PDB file of C-alpha atoms and ligand atoms in Angstrom:
ATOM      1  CA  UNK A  64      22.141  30.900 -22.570  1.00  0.00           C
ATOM      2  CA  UNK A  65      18.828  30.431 -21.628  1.00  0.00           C
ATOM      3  CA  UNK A  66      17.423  27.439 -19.185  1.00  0.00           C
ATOM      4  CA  UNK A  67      13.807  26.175 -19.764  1.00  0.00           C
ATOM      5  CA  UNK A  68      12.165  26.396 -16.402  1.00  0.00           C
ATOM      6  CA  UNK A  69      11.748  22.420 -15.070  1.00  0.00           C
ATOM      7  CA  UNK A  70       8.098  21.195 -15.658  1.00  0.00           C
ATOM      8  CA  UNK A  71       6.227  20.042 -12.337  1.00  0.00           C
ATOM      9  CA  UNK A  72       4.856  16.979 -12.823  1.00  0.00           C
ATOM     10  CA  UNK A  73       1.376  16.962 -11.678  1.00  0.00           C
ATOM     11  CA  UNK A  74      -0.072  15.507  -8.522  1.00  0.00           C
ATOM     12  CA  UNK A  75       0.005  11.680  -7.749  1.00  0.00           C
ATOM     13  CA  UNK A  76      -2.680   9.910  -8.363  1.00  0.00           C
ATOM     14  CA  UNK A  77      -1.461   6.686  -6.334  1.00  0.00           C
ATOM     15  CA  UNK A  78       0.699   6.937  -3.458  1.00  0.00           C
ATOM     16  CA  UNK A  79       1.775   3.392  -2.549  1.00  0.00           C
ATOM     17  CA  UNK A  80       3.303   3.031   1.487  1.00  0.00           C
ATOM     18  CA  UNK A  81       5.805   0.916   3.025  1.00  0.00           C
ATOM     19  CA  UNK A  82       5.145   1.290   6.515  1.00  0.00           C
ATOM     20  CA  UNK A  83       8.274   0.329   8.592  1.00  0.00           C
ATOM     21  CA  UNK A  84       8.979   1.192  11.866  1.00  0.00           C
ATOM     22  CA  UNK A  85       6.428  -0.001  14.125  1.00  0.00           C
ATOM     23  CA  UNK A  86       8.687  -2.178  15.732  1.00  0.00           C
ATOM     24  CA  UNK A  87      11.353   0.224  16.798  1.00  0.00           C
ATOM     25  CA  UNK A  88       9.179   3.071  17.263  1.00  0.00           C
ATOM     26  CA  UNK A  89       7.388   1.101  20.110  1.00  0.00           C
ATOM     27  CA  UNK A  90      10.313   0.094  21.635  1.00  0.00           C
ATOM     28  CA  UNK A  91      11.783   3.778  21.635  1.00  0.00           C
ATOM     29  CA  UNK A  92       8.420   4.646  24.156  1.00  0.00           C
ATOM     30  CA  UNK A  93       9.272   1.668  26.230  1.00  0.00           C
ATOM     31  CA  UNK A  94       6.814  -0.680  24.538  1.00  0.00           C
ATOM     32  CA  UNK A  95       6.466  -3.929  22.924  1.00  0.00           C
ATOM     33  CA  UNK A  96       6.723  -4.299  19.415  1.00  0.00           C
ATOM     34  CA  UNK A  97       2.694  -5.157  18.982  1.00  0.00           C
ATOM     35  CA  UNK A  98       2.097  -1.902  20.365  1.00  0.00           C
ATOM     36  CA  UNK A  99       3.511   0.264  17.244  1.00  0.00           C
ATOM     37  CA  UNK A 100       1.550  -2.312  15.168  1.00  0.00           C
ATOM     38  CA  UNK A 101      -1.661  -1.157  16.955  1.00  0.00           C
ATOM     39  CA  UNK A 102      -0.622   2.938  16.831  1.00  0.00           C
ATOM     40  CA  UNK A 103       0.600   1.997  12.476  1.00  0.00           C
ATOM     41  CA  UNK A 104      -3.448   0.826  11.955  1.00  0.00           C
ATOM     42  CA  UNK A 105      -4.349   4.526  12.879  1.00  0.00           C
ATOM     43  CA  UNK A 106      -1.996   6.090  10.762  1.00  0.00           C
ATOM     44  CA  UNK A 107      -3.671   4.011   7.992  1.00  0.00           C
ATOM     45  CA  UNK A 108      -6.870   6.346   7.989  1.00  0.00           C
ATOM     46  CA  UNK A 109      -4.909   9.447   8.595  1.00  0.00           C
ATOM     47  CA  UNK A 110      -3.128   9.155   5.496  1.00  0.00           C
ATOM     48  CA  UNK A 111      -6.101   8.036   3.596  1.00  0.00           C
ATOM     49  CA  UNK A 112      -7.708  11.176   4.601  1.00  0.00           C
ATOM     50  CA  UNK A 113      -4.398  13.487   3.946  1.00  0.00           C
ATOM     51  CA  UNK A 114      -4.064  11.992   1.108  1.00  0.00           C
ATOM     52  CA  UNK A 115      -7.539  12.318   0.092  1.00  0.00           C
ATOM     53  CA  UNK A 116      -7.828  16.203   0.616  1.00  0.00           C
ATOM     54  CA  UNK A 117      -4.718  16.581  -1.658  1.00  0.00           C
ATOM     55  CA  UNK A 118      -6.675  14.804  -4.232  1.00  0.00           C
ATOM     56  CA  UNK A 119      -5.223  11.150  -4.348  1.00  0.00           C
ATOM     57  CA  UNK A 120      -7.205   8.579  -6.095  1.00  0.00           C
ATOM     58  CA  UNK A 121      -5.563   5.655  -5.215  1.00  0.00           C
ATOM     59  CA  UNK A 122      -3.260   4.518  -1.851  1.00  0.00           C
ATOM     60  CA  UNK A 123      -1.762   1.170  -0.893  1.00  0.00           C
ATOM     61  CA  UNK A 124      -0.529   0.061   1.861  1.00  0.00           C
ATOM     62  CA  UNK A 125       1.781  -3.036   2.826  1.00  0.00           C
ATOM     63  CA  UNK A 126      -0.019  -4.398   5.656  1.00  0.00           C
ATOM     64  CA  UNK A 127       1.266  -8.010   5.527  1.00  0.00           C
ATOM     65  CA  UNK A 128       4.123  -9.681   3.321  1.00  0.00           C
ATOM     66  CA  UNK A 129       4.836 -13.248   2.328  1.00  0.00           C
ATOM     67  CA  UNK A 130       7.957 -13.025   4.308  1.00  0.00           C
ATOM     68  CA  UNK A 131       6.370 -12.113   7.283  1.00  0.00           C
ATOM     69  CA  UNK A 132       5.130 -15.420   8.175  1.00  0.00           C
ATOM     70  CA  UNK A 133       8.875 -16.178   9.089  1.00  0.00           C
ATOM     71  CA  UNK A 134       8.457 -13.544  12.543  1.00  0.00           C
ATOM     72  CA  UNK A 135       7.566 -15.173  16.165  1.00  0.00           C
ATOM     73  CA  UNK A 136       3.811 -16.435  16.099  1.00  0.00           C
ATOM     74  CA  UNK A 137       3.033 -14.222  18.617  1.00  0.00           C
ATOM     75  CA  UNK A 138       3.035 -11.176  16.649  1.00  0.00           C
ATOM     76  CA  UNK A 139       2.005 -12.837  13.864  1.00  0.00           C
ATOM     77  CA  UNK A 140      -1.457 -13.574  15.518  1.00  0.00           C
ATOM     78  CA  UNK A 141      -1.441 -10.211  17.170  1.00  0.00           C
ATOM     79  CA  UNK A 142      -1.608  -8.087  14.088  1.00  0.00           C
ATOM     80  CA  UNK A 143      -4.021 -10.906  12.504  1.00  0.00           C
ATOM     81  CA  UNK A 144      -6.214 -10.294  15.576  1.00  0.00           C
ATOM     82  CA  UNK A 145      -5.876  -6.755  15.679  1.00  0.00           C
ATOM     83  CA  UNK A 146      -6.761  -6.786  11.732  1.00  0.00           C
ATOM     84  CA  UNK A 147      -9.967  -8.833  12.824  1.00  0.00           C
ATOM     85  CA  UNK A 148     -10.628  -6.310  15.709  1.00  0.00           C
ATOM     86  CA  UNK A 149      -9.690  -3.082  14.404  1.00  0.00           C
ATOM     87  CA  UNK A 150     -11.385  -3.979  10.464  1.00  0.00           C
ATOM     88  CA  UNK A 151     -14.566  -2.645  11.379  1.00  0.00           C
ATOM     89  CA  UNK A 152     -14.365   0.338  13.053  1.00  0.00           C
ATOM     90  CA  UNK A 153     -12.151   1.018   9.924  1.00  0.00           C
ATOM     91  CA  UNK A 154     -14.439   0.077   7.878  1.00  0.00           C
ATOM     92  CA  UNK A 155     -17.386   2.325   9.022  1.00  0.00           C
ATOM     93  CA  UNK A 156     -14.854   5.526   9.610  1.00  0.00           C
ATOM     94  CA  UNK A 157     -13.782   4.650   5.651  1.00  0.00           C
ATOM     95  CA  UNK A 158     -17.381   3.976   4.600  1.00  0.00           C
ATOM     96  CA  UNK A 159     -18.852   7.565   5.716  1.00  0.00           C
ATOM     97  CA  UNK A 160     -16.185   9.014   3.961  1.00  0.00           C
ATOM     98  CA  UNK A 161     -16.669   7.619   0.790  1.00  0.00           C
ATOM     99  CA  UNK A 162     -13.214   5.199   0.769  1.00  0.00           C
ATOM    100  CA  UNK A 163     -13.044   2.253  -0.903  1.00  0.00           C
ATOM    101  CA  UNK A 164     -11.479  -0.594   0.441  1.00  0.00           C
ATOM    102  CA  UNK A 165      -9.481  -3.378  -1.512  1.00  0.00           C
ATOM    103  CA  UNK A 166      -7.532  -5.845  -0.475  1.00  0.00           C
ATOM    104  CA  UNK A 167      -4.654  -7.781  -2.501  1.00  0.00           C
ATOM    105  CA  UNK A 168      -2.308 -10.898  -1.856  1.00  0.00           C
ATOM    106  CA  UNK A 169      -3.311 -14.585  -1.672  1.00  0.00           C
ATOM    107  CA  UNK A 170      -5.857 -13.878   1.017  1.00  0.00           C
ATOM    108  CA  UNK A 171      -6.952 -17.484   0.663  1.00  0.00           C
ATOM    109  CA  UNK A 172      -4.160 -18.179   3.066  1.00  0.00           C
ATOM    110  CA  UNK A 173      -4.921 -15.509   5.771  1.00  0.00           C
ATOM    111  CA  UNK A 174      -7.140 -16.774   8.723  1.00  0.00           C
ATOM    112  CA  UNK A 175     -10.640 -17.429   7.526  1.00  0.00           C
ATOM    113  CA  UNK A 176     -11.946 -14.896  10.362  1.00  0.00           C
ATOM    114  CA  UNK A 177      -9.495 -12.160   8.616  1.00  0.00           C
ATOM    115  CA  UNK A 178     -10.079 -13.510   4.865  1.00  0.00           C
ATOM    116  CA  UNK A 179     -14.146 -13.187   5.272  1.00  0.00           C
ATOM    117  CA  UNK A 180     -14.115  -9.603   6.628  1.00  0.00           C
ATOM    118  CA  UNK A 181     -11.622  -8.148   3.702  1.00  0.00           C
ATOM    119  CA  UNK A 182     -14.163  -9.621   1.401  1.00  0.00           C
ATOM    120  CA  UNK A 183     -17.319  -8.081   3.380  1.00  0.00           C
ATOM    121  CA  UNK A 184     -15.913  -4.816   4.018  1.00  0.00           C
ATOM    122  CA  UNK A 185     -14.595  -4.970   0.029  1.00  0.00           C
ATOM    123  CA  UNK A 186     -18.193  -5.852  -1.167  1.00  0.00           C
ATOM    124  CA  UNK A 187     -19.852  -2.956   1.380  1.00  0.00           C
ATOM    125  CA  UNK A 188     -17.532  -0.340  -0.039  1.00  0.00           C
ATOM    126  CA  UNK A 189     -17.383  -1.039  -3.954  1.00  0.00           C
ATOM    127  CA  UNK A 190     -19.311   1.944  -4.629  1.00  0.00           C
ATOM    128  CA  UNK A 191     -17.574   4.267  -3.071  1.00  0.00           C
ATOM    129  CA  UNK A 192     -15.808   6.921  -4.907  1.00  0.00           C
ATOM    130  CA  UNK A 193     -13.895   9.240  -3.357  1.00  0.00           C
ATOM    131  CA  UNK A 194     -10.316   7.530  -2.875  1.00  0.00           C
ATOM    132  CA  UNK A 195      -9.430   4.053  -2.699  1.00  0.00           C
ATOM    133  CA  UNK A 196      -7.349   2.016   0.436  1.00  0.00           C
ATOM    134  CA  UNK A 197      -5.965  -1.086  -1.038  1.00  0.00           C
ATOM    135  CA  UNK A 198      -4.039  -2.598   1.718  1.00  0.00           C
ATOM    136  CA  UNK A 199      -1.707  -5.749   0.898  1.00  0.00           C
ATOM    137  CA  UNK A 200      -1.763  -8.362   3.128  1.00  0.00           C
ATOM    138  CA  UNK A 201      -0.289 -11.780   2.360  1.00  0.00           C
ATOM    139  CA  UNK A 202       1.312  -9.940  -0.591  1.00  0.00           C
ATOM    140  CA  UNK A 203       4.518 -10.420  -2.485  1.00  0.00           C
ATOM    141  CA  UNK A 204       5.322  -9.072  -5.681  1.00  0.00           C
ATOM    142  CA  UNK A 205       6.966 -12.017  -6.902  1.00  0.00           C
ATOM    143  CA  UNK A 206       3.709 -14.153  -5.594  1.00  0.00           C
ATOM    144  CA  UNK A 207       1.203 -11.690  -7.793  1.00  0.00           C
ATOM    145  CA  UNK A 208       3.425 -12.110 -10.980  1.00  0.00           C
ATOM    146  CA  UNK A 209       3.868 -16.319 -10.412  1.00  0.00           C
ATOM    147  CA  UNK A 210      -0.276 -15.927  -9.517  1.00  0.00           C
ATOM    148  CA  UNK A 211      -0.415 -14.023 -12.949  1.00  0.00           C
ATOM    149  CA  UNK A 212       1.291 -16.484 -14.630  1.00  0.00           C
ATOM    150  CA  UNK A 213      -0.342 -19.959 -13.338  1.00  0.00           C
ATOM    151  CA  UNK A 214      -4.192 -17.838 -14.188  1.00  0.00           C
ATOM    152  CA  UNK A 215      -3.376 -17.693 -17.753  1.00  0.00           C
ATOM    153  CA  UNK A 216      -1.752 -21.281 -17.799  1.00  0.00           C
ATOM    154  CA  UNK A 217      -5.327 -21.750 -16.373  1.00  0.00           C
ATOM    155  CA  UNK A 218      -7.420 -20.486 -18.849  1.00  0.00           C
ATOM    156  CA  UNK A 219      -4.776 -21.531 -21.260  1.00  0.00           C
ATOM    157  CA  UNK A 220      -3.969 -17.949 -22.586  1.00  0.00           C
ATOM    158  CA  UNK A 221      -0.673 -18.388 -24.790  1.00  0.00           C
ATOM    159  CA  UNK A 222      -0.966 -14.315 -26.133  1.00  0.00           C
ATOM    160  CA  UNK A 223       1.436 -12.916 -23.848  1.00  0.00           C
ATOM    161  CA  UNK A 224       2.028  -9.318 -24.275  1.00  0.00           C
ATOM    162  CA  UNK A 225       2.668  -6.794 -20.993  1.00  0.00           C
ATOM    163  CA  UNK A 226      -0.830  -5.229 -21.551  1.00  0.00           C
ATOM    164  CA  UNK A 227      -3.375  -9.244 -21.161  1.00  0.00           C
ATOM    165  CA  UNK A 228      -0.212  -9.871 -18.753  1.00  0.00           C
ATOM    166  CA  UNK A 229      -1.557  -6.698 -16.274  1.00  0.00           C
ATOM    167  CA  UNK A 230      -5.092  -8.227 -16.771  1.00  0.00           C
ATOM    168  CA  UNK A 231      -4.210 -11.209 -14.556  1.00  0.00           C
ATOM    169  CA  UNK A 232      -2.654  -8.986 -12.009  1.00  0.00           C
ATOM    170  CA  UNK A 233      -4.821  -8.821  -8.318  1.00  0.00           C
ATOM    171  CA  UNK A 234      -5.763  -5.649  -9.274  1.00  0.00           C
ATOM    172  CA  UNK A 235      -5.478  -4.844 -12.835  1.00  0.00           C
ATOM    173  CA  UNK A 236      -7.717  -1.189 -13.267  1.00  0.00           C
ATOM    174  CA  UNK A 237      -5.633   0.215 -10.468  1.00  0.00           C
ATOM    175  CA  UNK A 238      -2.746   2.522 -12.410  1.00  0.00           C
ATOM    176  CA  UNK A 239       0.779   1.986 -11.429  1.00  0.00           C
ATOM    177  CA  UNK A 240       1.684   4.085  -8.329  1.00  0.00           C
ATOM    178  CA  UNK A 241       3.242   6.942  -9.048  1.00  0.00           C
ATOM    179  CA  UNK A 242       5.011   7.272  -6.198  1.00  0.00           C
ATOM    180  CA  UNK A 243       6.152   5.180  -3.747  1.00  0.00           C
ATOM    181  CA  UNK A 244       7.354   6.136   0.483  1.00  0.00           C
ATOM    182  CA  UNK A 245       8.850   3.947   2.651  1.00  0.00           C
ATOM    183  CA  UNK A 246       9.241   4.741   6.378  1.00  0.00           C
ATOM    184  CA  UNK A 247      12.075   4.724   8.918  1.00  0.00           C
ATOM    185  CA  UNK A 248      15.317   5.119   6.609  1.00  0.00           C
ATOM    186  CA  UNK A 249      15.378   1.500   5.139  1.00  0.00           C
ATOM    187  CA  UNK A 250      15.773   2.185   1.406  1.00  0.00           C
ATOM    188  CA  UNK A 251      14.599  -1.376  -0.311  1.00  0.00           C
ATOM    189  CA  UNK A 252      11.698  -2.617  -1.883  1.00  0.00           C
ATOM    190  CA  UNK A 253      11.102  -5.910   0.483  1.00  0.00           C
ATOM    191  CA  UNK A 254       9.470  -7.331  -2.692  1.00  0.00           C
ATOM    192  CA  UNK A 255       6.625  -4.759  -2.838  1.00  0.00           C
ATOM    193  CA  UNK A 256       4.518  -4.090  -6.165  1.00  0.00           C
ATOM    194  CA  UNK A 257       7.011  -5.522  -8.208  1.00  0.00           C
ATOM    195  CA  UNK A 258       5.395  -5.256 -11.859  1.00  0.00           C
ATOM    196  CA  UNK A 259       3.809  -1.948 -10.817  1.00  0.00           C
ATOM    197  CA  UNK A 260       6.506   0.342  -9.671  1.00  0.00           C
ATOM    198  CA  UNK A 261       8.469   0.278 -13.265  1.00  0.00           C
ATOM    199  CA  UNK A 262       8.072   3.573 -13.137  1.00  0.00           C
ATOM    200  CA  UNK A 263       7.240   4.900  -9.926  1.00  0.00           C
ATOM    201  CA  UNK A 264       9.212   7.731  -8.091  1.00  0.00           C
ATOM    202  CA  UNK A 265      10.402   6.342  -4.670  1.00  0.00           C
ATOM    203  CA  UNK A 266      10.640   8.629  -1.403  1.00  0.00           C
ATOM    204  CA  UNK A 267      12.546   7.621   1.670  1.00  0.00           C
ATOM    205  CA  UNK A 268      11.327   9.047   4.960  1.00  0.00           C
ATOM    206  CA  UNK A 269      13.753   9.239   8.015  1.00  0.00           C
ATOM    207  CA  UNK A 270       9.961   9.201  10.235  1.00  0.00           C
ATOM    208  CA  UNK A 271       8.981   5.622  11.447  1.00  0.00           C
ATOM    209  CA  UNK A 272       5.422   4.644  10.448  1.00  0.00           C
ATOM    210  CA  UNK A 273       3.885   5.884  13.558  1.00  0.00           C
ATOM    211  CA  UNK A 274       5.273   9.190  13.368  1.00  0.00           C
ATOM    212  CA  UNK A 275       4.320   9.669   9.820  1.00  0.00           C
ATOM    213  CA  UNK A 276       2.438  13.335   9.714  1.00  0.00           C
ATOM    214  CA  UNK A 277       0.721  15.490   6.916  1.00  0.00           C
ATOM    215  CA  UNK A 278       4.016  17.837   7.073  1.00  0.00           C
ATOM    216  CA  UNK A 279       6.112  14.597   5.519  1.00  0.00           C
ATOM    217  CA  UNK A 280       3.191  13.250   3.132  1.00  0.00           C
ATOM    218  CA  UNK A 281       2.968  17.117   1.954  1.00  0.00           C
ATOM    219  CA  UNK A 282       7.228  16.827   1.488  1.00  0.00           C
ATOM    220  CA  UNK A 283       7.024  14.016  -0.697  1.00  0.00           C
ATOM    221  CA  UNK A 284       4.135  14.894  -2.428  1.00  0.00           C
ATOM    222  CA  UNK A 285       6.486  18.218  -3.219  1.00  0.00           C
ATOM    223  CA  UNK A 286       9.828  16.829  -3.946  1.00  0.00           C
ATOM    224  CA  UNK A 287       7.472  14.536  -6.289  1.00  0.00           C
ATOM    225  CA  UNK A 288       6.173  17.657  -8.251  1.00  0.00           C
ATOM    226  CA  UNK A 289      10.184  18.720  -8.904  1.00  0.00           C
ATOM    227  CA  UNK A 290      10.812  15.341 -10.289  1.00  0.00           C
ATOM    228  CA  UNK A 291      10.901  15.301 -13.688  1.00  0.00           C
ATOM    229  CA  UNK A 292       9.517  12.293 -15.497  1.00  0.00           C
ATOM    230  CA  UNK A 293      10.742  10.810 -18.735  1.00  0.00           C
ATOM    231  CA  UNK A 294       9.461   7.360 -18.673  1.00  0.00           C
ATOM    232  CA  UNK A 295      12.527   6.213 -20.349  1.00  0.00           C
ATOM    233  CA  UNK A 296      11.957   8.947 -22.819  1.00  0.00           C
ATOM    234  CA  UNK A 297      13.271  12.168 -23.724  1.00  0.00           C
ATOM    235  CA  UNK A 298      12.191  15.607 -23.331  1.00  0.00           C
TER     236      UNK A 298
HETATM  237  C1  FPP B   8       6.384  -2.782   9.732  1.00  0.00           C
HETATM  238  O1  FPP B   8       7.014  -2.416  10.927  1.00  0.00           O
HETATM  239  C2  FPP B   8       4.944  -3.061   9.958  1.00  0.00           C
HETATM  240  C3  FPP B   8       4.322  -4.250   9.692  1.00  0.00           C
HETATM  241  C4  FPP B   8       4.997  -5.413   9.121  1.00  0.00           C
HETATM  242  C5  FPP B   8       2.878  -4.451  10.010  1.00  0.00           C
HETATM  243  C6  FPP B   8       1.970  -3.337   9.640  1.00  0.00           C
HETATM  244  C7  FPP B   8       0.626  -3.680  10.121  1.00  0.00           C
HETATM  245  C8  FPP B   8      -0.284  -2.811  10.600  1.00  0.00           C
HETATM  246  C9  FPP B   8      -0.022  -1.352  10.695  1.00  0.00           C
HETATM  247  C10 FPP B   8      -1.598  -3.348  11.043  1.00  0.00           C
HETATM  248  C11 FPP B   8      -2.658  -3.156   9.970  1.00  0.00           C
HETATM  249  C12 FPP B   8      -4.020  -3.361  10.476  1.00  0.00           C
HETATM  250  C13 FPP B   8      -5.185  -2.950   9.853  1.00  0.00           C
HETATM  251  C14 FPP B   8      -6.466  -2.994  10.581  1.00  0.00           C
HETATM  252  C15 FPP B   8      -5.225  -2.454   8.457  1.00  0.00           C
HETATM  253  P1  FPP B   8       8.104  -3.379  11.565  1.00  0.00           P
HETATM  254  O2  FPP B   8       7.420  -4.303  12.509  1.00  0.00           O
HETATM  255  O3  FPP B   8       8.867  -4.044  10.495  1.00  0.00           O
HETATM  256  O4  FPP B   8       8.995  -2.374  12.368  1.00  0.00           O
HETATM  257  P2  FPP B   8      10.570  -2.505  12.646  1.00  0.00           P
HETATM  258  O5  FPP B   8      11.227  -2.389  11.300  1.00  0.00           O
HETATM  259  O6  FPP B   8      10.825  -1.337  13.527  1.00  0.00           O
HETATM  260  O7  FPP B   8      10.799  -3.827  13.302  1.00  0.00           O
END
């Protein structure tokens, strides 16, 4: 009997990350927890670029969740200050290499210091091509569906189908990830992307989020290609 050989899907055009781990990868080196926060923000641009040279259109990253006002104020303000801090050396680094930067969630309720720069560093970088870094900060999947929903009470849109529904989404011309990797072995979703990962293929990495390397991205990116997608169908 013969076996067809398994088709490789192709590459991913949108690699979504969870990037957990900061925390207890600080505290391994003897550290507080704000310092694995600080090391995670330059693992952001590495994987931009890795993912970039393997010819990634799209990336997200969970930066900042709706549950994550519930952790001590302290860090809370630290990794608000370090966004403010760290934005715009990110920014030009990103900028010279042609990334565009997005930025979903309700951002109205970040800290207007934070809030203004997302929208100046989006607005600088619209034009660029080459990949883009949507990081979610004050994000919750559940939020950006109930958001969805009270826009088209809004505008008092009663045709409801899942295609005008994606329209109201934060960012509706992005496509659906097509794979999704969370760091440091916790295997849940922590309300992440919830309309957009229907479909996605999920990859759990043992590696806390500053450990992340090319090697791992380049795993997943493999064990991706052996997956075989049906899409609910048949083949
Ligand atoms: C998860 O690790 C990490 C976060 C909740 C914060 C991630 C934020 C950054 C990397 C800063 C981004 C800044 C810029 C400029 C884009 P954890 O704290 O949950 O780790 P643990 O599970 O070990 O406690």
């Amino acid at each position: 009997m013969m076996f067809e050989k398994k088709q490789i899907t192709s590459n991913p055009q949108h690699i979504a990350f969870i990037m957990d781990g900061n925390g207890r990868w600080a505290k391994r080196q003897g550290k507080p927890r704000t310092y694995g926060h600080y090391m995670g923000t330059y693992k952001i641009e590495d994987v931009v670029r890795w993912c970039s040279n393997i010819g990634v259109k799209y990336t997200t990253f969970y930066v900042f969740s709706t549950e994550n006002w519930k952790r001590p104020p302290e860090e809370i303000n630290f990794i608000f200050n370090l966004l403010v801090e760290k934005i715009e050396e990110f920014y030009e680094r990103m900028n010279k290499e042609n990334v565009r930067l997005r930025f979903i969630g309700r951002l109205e309720e970040v800290p207007e210091n934070a809030m203004a720069k997302c929208f100046e560093y989006e607005e600088k970088t619209k034009n660029n091509e080459k990949i883009q870094a949507i990081l979610a900060l004050n994000y919750g999947g559940r939020s950006e569906i109930v958001d969805a929903v009270k826009k088209m009470l809004d505008q008092d849109n009663r045709h409801v189908d899942e295609q005008t529904f994606r329209n109201y989404l934060y960012a509706p011309d992005v496509p659906d990830p097509d794979l999704v990797i969370r760091t440091s072995g916790e295997m849940r979703i922590s309300n992440f992307l919830l309309w957009e990962i229907a479909y996605s293929e999920f990859y759990f990495s043992n590696l806390l989020w500053p450990e992340f390397s090319e090697e791992e991205l380049k795993r997943a990116v493999e064990i991706y290609q052996g997956r075989d997608r049906r899409f609910g169908g048949i083949k």
